[in-house]
PDB file of C-alpha atoms in Angstrom:
ATOM      1  CA  ASP A  26       0.336 -13.159 -16.788  1.00  0.00           C
ATOM      2  CA  GLY A  27       2.237 -10.116 -16.950  1.00  0.00           C
ATOM      3  CA  GLY A  28       3.607  -7.323 -14.747  1.00  0.00           C
ATOM      4  CA  ILE A  29       6.040  -6.079 -12.917  1.00  0.00           C
ATOM      5  CA  THR A  30       8.603  -7.888 -10.318  1.00  0.00           C
ATOM      6  CA  GLN A  31      10.868  -6.545  -8.199  1.00  0.00           C
ATOM      7  CA  SER A  32      12.928  -8.494  -5.611  1.00  0.00           C
ATOM      8  CA  PRO A  33      13.755  -8.692  -2.934  1.00  0.00           C
ATOM      9  CA  LYS A  34      10.742  -7.360  -1.212  1.00  0.00           C
ATOM     10  CA  TYR A  35      12.695  -6.614   2.200  1.00  0.00           C
ATOM     11  CA  LEU A  36      16.538  -5.752   1.930  1.00  0.00           C
ATOM     12  CA  PHE A  37      18.759  -5.153   4.365  1.00  0.00           C
ATOM     13  CA  ARG A  38      22.511  -3.489   4.222  1.00  0.00           C
ATOM     14  CA  LYS A  39      25.125  -2.550   6.631  1.00  0.00           C
ATOM     15  CA  GLU A  40      26.167   1.497   5.830  1.00  0.00           C
ATOM     16  CA  GLY A  41      28.975   1.712   3.271  1.00  0.00           C
ATOM     17  CA  GLN A  42      27.668  -1.007   0.807  1.00  0.00           C
ATOM     18  CA  ASN A  43      26.450  -0.524  -2.400  1.00  0.00           C
ATOM     19  CA  VAL A  44      22.785  -2.800  -3.484  1.00  0.00           C
ATOM     20  CA  THR A  45      21.058  -3.138  -6.347  1.00  0.00           C
ATOM     21  CA  LEU A  46      17.441  -3.622  -6.596  1.00  0.00           C
ATOM     22  CA  SER A  47      15.840  -6.014  -9.349  1.00  0.00           C
ATOM     23  CA  CYS A  48      13.153  -4.918 -11.499  1.00  0.00           C
ATOM     24  CA  GLU A  49      11.740  -6.824 -14.134  1.00  0.00           C
ATOM     25  CA  GLN A  50       8.366  -6.175 -16.499  1.00  0.00           C
ATOM     26  CA  ASN A  51       6.955  -7.990 -19.199  1.00  0.00           C
ATOM     27  CA  LEU A  52       4.616  -5.772 -20.627  1.00  0.00           C
ATOM     28  CA  ASN A  53       6.758  -5.286 -23.912  1.00  0.00           C
ATOM     29  CA  HIS A  54       6.807  -1.646 -22.728  1.00  0.00           C
ATOM     30  CA  ASP A  55       9.781   1.313 -23.949  1.00  0.00           C
ATOM     31  CA  ALA A  56       9.388   3.239 -21.013  1.00  0.00           C
ATOM     32  CA  MET A  57      10.575   2.142 -17.352  1.00  0.00           C
ATOM     33  CA  TYR A  58      11.077   4.012 -14.103  1.00  0.00           C
ATOM     34  CA  TRP A  59      12.478   4.360 -10.773  1.00  0.00           C
ATOM     35  CA  TYR A  60      10.800   6.117  -7.288  1.00  0.00           C
ATOM     36  CA  ARG A  61      11.395   6.445  -3.941  1.00  0.00           C
ATOM     37  CA  GLN A  62       8.556   6.774  -1.066  1.00  0.00           C
ATOM     38  CA  ASP A  63       9.604   7.874   2.454  1.00  0.00           C
ATOM     39  CA  PRO A  64       7.338   7.184   5.160  1.00  0.00           C
ATOM     40  CA  GLY A  65       4.214   9.547   4.439  1.00  0.00           C
ATOM     41  CA  GLN A  66       5.160  11.099   1.476  1.00  0.00           C
ATOM     42  CA  GLY A  67       4.793  11.086  -2.316  1.00  0.00           C
ATOM     43  CA  LEU A  68       6.667   9.269  -4.543  1.00  0.00           C
ATOM     44  CA  ARG A  69      10.035  10.864  -6.186  1.00  0.00           C
ATOM     45  CA  LEU A  70      11.662  10.069  -9.353  1.00  0.00           C
ATOM     46  CA  ILE A  71      15.284   8.978  -9.283  1.00  0.00           C
ATOM     47  CA  TYR A  72      15.976   7.605 -12.959  1.00  0.00           C
ATOM     48  CA  TYR A  73      13.966   6.873 -15.728  1.00  0.00           C
ATOM     49  CA  SER A  74      14.557   5.131 -19.143  1.00  0.00           C
ATOM     50  CA  GLN A  75      12.569   5.532 -22.486  1.00  0.00           C
ATOM     51  CA  ILE A  76      14.259   3.347 -24.230  1.00  0.00           C
ATOM     52  CA  VAL A  77      17.272   0.670 -24.687  1.00  0.00           C
ATOM     53  CA  ASN A  78      20.486   2.313 -23.703  1.00  0.00           C
ATOM     54  CA  ASP A  79      19.399   5.461 -22.639  1.00  0.00           C
ATOM     55  CA  PHE A  80      18.634   7.101 -19.301  1.00  0.00           C
ATOM     56  CA  GLN A  81      18.182  10.133 -17.878  1.00  0.00           C
ATOM     57  CA  LYS A  82      18.032  11.669 -14.036  1.00  0.00           C
ATOM     58  CA  GLY A  83      15.252  11.963 -12.374  1.00  0.00           C
ATOM     59  CA  ASP A  84      15.003  14.794  -9.645  1.00  0.00           C
ATOM     60  CA  ILE A  85      17.146  13.145  -6.938  1.00  0.00           C
ATOM     61  CA  ALA A  86      19.238  11.176  -8.748  1.00  0.00           C
ATOM     62  CA  GLU A  87      22.532  11.903  -6.476  1.00  0.00           C
ATOM     63  CA  GLY A  88      23.607   8.354  -4.633  1.00  0.00           C
ATOM     64  CA  TYR A  89      22.247   6.028  -7.651  1.00  0.00           C
ATOM     65  CA  SER A  90      22.711   4.444 -10.554  1.00  0.00           C
ATOM     66  CA  VAL A  91      20.871   2.580 -13.482  1.00  0.00           C
ATOM     67  CA  SER A  92      21.516   0.205 -16.226  1.00  0.00           C
ATOM     68  CA  ARG A  93      19.139  -0.284 -19.389  1.00  0.00           C
ATOM     69  CA  GLU A  94      20.426  -3.054 -20.929  1.00  0.00           C
ATOM     70  CA  LYS A  95      17.713  -4.883 -21.657  1.00  0.00           C
ATOM     71  CA  LYS A  96      13.869  -3.920 -22.767  1.00  0.00           C
ATOM     72  CA  GLU A  97      12.669  -6.084 -19.929  1.00  0.00           C
ATOM     73  CA  SER A  98      15.421  -4.845 -16.898  1.00  0.00           C
ATOM     74  CA  PHE A  99      15.568  -2.007 -15.283  1.00  0.00           C
ATOM     75  CA  PRO A 100      18.478  -2.430 -12.180  1.00  0.00           C
ATOM     76  CA  LEU A 101      18.752   0.571  -9.207  1.00  0.00           C
ATOM     77  CA  THR A 102      21.805   0.431  -7.661  1.00  0.00           C
ATOM     78  CA  VAL A 103      22.357   2.245  -4.466  1.00  0.00           C
ATOM     79  CA  THR A 104      25.840   3.239  -3.906  1.00  0.00           C
ATOM     80  CA  SER A 105      27.211   4.457  -0.368  1.00  0.00           C
ATOM     81  CA  ALA A 106      26.879   8.235  -1.657  1.00  0.00           C
ATOM     82  CA  GLN A 107      23.229   7.799  -0.746  1.00  0.00           C
ATOM     83  CA  LYS A 108      23.073   9.419   2.591  1.00  0.00           C
ATOM     84  CA  ASN A 109      19.872   8.048   3.073  1.00  0.00           C
ATOM     85  CA  PRO A 110      19.421   5.396   1.532  1.00  0.00           C
ATOM     86  CA  THR A 111      16.422   3.866   3.921  1.00  0.00           C
ATOM     87  CA  ALA A 112      13.490   3.814   1.845  1.00  0.00           C
ATOM     88  CA  PHE A 113      10.985   2.531   0.039  1.00  0.00           C
ATOM     89  CA  TYR A 114      11.886   1.417  -3.518  1.00  0.00           C
ATOM     90  CA  LEU A 115       9.240   1.762  -6.598  1.00  0.00           C
ATOM     91  CA  CYS A 116       9.704   0.667  -9.832  1.00  0.00           C
ATOM     92  CA  ALA A 117       7.353   1.178 -12.813  1.00  0.00           C
ATOM     93  CA  SER A 118       6.592   1.218 -16.461  1.00  0.00           C
ATOM     94  CA  SER A 119       4.366   2.707 -19.366  1.00  0.00           C
ATOM     95  CA  ILE A 120       3.918   1.882 -22.612  1.00  0.00           C
ATOM     96  CA  GLY A 121       5.464   5.742 -23.789  1.00  0.00           C
ATOM     97  CA  GLY A 122       8.271   7.170 -22.601  1.00  0.00           C
ATOM     98  CA  GLN A 123       7.320  10.713 -23.092  1.00  0.00           C
ATOM     99  CA  GLY A 124       4.993  12.904 -20.770  1.00  0.00           C
ATOM    100  CA  HIS A 125       2.447  11.550 -18.686  1.00  0.00           C
ATOM    101  CA  SER A 126      -0.514  10.774 -20.843  1.00  0.00           C
ATOM    102  CA  TYR A 127       0.361   7.204 -20.593  1.00  0.00           C
ATOM    103  CA  GLU A 128      -0.375   4.805 -17.815  1.00  0.00           C
ATOM    104  CA  GLN A 129       2.123   3.682 -15.733  1.00  0.00           C
ATOM    105  CA  TYR A 130       2.333   0.341 -13.629  1.00  0.00           C
ATOM    106  CA  PHE A 131       4.138   0.123 -10.888  1.00  0.00           C
ATOM    107  CA  GLY A 132       5.565  -3.234  -9.018  1.00  0.00           C
ATOM    108  CA  PRO A 133       5.055  -4.393  -5.331  1.00  0.00           C
ATOM    109  CA  GLY A 134       8.515  -2.588  -4.485  1.00  0.00           C
ATOM    110  CA  THR A 135      11.403  -3.458  -2.302  1.00  0.00           C
ATOM    111  CA  ARG A 136      12.129  -2.187   1.590  1.00  0.00           C
ATOM    112  CA  LEU A 137      15.984  -0.996   1.384  1.00  0.00           C
ATOM    113  CA  THR A 138      16.763  -0.648   5.238  1.00  0.00           C
ATOM    114  CA  VAL A 139      19.940   0.787   5.572  1.00  0.00           C
ATOM    115  CA  THR A 140      21.997   0.160   8.858  1.00  0.00           C
TER     116      THR A 140
ATOM    117  CA  LEU B   3       5.037  20.524 -15.003  1.00  0.00           C
ATOM    118  CA  ALA B   4       1.869  22.169 -13.466  1.00  0.00           C
ATOM    119  CA  LYS B   5       2.324  21.847  -9.348  1.00  0.00           C
ATOM    120  CA  THR B   6      -0.864  19.929  -7.798  1.00  0.00           C
ATOM    121  CA  THR B   7      -2.811  20.712  -3.974  1.00  0.00           C
ATOM    122  CA  GLN B   8      -5.137  18.404  -3.124  1.00  0.00           C
ATOM    123  CA  PRO B   9      -6.290  17.822   0.797  1.00  0.00           C
ATOM    124  CA  ILE B  10      -3.943  16.025   3.493  1.00  0.00           C
ATOM    125  CA  SER B  11      -6.834  13.520   4.577  1.00  0.00           C
ATOM    126  CA  MET B  12     -10.621  13.083   4.125  1.00  0.00           C
ATOM    127  CA  ASP B  13     -12.962  10.957   6.091  1.00  0.00           C
ATOM    128  CA  SER B  14     -16.418   9.485   4.752  1.00  0.00           C
ATOM    129  CA  TYR B  15     -18.928   6.364   5.431  1.00  0.00           C
ATOM    130  CA  GLU B  16     -19.479   2.941   3.772  1.00  0.00           C
ATOM    131  CA  GLY B  17     -21.834   3.777   1.213  1.00  0.00           C
ATOM    132  CA  GLN B  18     -20.957   7.226   0.872  1.00  0.00           C
ATOM    133  CA  GLU B  19     -19.775   9.108  -2.548  1.00  0.00           C
ATOM    134  CA  VAL B  20     -16.210  10.535  -2.285  1.00  0.00           C
ATOM    135  CA  ASN B  21     -15.091  14.084  -4.345  1.00  0.00           C
ATOM    136  CA  ILE B  22     -11.485  15.282  -3.976  1.00  0.00           C
ATOM    137  CA  THR B  23     -10.441  17.472  -5.721  1.00  0.00           C
ATOM    138  CA  CYS B  24      -7.411  19.050  -7.179  1.00  0.00           C
ATOM    139  CA  SER B  25      -5.728  22.393  -8.045  1.00  0.00           C
ATOM    140  CA  HIS B  26      -3.223  22.550 -10.364  1.00  0.00           C
ATOM    141  CA  ASN B  27      -3.635  26.058 -12.110  1.00  0.00           C
ATOM    142  CA  ASN B  28      -0.847  26.617 -14.398  1.00  0.00           C
ATOM    143  CA  ILE B  29      -1.455  23.348 -16.517  1.00  0.00           C
ATOM    144  CA  ALA B  30      -0.348  23.338 -19.588  1.00  0.00           C
ATOM    145  CA  THR B  31      -2.611  23.159 -22.877  1.00  0.00           C
ATOM    146  CA  ASN B  32      -0.680  20.057 -23.742  1.00  0.00           C
ATOM    147  CA  ASP B  33      -1.594  18.126 -19.999  1.00  0.00           C
ATOM    148  CA  TYR B  34      -3.261  15.468 -18.866  1.00  0.00           C
ATOM    149  CA  ILE B  35      -4.679  14.502 -15.471  1.00  0.00           C
ATOM    150  CA  THR B  36      -4.192  11.387 -14.209  1.00  0.00           C
ATOM    151  CA  TRP B  37      -5.204   9.937 -10.482  1.00  0.00           C
ATOM    152  CA  TYR B  38      -3.231   7.216  -8.916  1.00  0.00           C
ATOM    153  CA  GLN B  39      -4.648   5.206  -5.734  1.00  0.00           C
ATOM    154  CA  GLN B  40      -1.606   3.296  -3.087  1.00  0.00           C
ATOM    155  CA  PHE B  41      -2.763   1.222  -0.409  1.00  0.00           C
ATOM    156  CA  PRO B  42       0.242   0.531   2.390  1.00  0.00           C
ATOM    157  CA  SER B  43       3.402  -1.253   1.290  1.00  0.00           C
ATOM    158  CA  GLN B  44       2.273  -1.165  -2.720  1.00  0.00           C
ATOM    159  CA  GLY B  45       2.800   0.568  -5.585  1.00  0.00           C
ATOM    160  CA  PRO B  46       0.464   2.917  -7.003  1.00  0.00           C
ATOM    161  CA  ARG B  47      -2.317   1.623  -9.353  1.00  0.00           C
ATOM    162  CA  PHE B  48      -3.927   3.589 -12.233  1.00  0.00           C
ATOM    163  CA  ILE B  49      -7.275   4.702 -11.370  1.00  0.00           C
ATOM    164  CA  ILE B  50      -8.564   7.494 -14.282  1.00  0.00           C
ATOM    165  CA  GLN B  51      -7.201   9.722 -16.434  1.00  0.00           C
ATOM    166  CA  GLY B  52      -8.460  13.083 -18.589  1.00  0.00           C
ATOM    167  CA  TYR B  53      -8.236  15.997 -20.716  1.00  0.00           C
ATOM    168  CA  LYS B  54     -11.357  18.014 -20.362  1.00  0.00           C
ATOM    169  CA  THR B  55     -15.445  17.316 -19.553  1.00  0.00           C
ATOM    170  CA  LYS B  56     -15.753  14.563 -17.647  1.00  0.00           C
ATOM    171  CA  VAL B  57     -14.845  11.437 -17.882  1.00  0.00           C
ATOM    172  CA  THR B  58     -16.057   8.018 -16.480  1.00  0.00           C
ATOM    173  CA  ASN B  59     -15.292   4.426 -15.772  1.00  0.00           C
ATOM    174  CA  GLU B  60     -16.064   1.367 -13.710  1.00  0.00           C
ATOM    175  CA  VAL B  61     -14.381   2.544 -10.539  1.00  0.00           C
ATOM    176  CA  ALA B  62     -14.205   6.158 -10.866  1.00  0.00           C
ATOM    177  CA  SER B  63     -15.624   9.745 -12.559  1.00  0.00           C
ATOM    178  CA  LEU B  64     -13.145  12.546 -13.132  1.00  0.00           C
ATOM    179  CA  PHE B  65     -14.453  16.113 -13.551  1.00  0.00           C
ATOM    180  CA  ILE B  66     -13.004  18.169 -14.990  1.00  0.00           C
ATOM    181  CA  PRO B  67     -14.149  22.563 -15.696  1.00  0.00           C
ATOM    182  CA  ALA B  68     -13.673  24.094 -19.034  1.00  0.00           C
ATOM    183  CA  ASP B  69     -10.980  25.802 -17.489  1.00  0.00           C
ATOM    184  CA  ARG B  70      -9.505  23.169 -16.584  1.00  0.00           C
ATOM    185  CA  LYS B  71      -7.494  24.338 -13.498  1.00  0.00           C
ATOM    186  CA  SER B  72      -8.616  22.020 -10.982  1.00  0.00           C
ATOM    187  CA  SER B  73     -10.252  18.454 -11.344  1.00  0.00           C
ATOM    188  CA  THR B  74     -12.306  16.267  -9.027  1.00  0.00           C
ATOM    189  CA  LEU B  75     -11.900  12.321  -8.357  1.00  0.00           C
ATOM    190  CA  SER B  76     -15.375  10.561  -7.744  1.00  0.00           C
ATOM    191  CA  LEU B  77     -15.821   7.796  -6.248  1.00  0.00           C
ATOM    192  CA  PRO B  78     -19.546   6.308  -5.742  1.00  0.00           C
ATOM    193  CA  ARG B  79     -20.260   4.251  -3.298  1.00  0.00           C
ATOM    194  CA  VAL B  80     -17.255   3.810  -0.793  1.00  0.00           C
ATOM    195  CA  SER B  81     -16.374   1.058   0.813  1.00  0.00           C
ATOM    196  CA  LEU B  82     -13.873   0.570   3.876  1.00  0.00           C
ATOM    197  CA  SER B  83     -11.659  -1.015   0.681  1.00  0.00           C
ATOM    198  CA  ASP B  84     -11.568   2.525  -0.526  1.00  0.00           C
ATOM    199  CA  THR B  85      -9.435   3.753   2.140  1.00  0.00           C
ATOM    200  CA  ALA B  86      -5.752   4.405   0.261  1.00  0.00           C
ATOM    201  CA  VAL B  87      -3.822   7.400  -0.323  1.00  0.00           C
ATOM    202  CA  TYR B  88      -5.452   9.099  -3.644  1.00  0.00           C
ATOM    203  CA  TYR B  89      -2.469  10.559  -6.477  1.00  0.00           C
ATOM    204  CA  CYS B  90      -3.400  13.569  -8.488  1.00  0.00           C
ATOM    205  CA  LEU B  91      -0.676  14.049 -11.194  1.00  0.00           C
ATOM    206  CA  VAL B  92      -0.579  16.419 -14.379  1.00  0.00           C
ATOM    207  CA  GLY B  93       1.508  16.487 -17.059  1.00  0.00           C
ATOM    208  CA  GLY B  94       1.849  15.682 -20.872  1.00  0.00           C
ATOM    209  CA  ASN B  95       4.003  14.570 -24.030  1.00  0.00           C
ATOM    210  CA  THR B  96       5.789  17.245 -24.021  1.00  0.00           C
ATOM    211  CA  GLY B  97       9.213  19.121 -22.238  1.00  0.00           C
ATOM    212  CA  GLY B  98      10.644  16.009 -21.121  1.00  0.00           C
ATOM    213  CA  PHE B  99       9.428  13.731 -18.562  1.00  0.00           C
ATOM    214  CA  LYS B 100       9.012  14.793 -14.666  1.00  0.00           C
ATOM    215  CA  THR B 101       7.056  13.352 -12.070  1.00  0.00           C
ATOM    216  CA  ILE B 102       5.695  14.942  -8.975  1.00  0.00           C
ATOM    217  CA  PHE B 103       3.638  12.341  -7.215  1.00  0.00           C
ATOM    218  CA  GLY B 104       2.900  14.796  -4.067  1.00  0.00           C
ATOM    219  CA  ALA B 105       1.957  13.770  -0.734  1.00  0.00           C
ATOM    220  CA  GLY B 106      -1.756  12.848  -2.128  1.00  0.00           C
ATOM    221  CA  THR B 107      -4.945  13.166   0.085  1.00  0.00           C
ATOM    222  CA  ARG B 108      -4.982   9.855   3.008  1.00  0.00           C
ATOM    223  CA  LEU B 109      -8.817   8.914   2.354  1.00  0.00           C
ATOM    224  CA  PHE B 110      -9.534   7.061   5.715  1.00  0.00           C
ATOM    225  CA  VAL B 111     -13.747   5.062   4.831  1.00  0.00           C
ATOM    226  CA  LYS B 112     -15.404   4.557   8.041  1.00  0.00           C
ATOM    227  CA  ALA B 113     -17.853   1.331   9.167  1.00  0.00           C
TER     228      ALA B 113
END
């Protein structure tokens, strides 16, 4: 059964701690993305990767880091430098990594709460 | 990247057809128009995509006029389960990749 998995579904951390969110896909997609969604708002792009060992900053990359060592995995680290980390984080993938002509498949999301 | 404008919210009743219009006045020649649906606490789900004229699939139709400066998502005979946020995205294969998921249109279907 192909798809994208994100874990955990809920994550609680203390302020000042780094935290890593997992994203795995078995769709054999080249491109992967991380978005952040705040209550009542749309999605904002944090980072994207068009191919293994390559990734690019999105609109709100400050305070976040990523790696893409394997095609199926794209973990996101929320660092202590991120001033407002509490949010709903969504990972997505697509066949191609260039532009919007490719359908994005989304994971179920991780809701991060930092206190 | 073309900016999009959608109504913030819409109400409808079960069984009605719902049309959500998206404005994208500065759409580029290579841009596609894509619509996603999102339920609370879930990731968005692809609904339909088009470049020009009309596209239809099993869940929706997408109408795009000749000037492509707007598009209309049409949901036939909505049910309560169609209550969700609908996002219109415009973008293409050139100029790098950026995504703008705006606030979307919050559709509320009533019984």
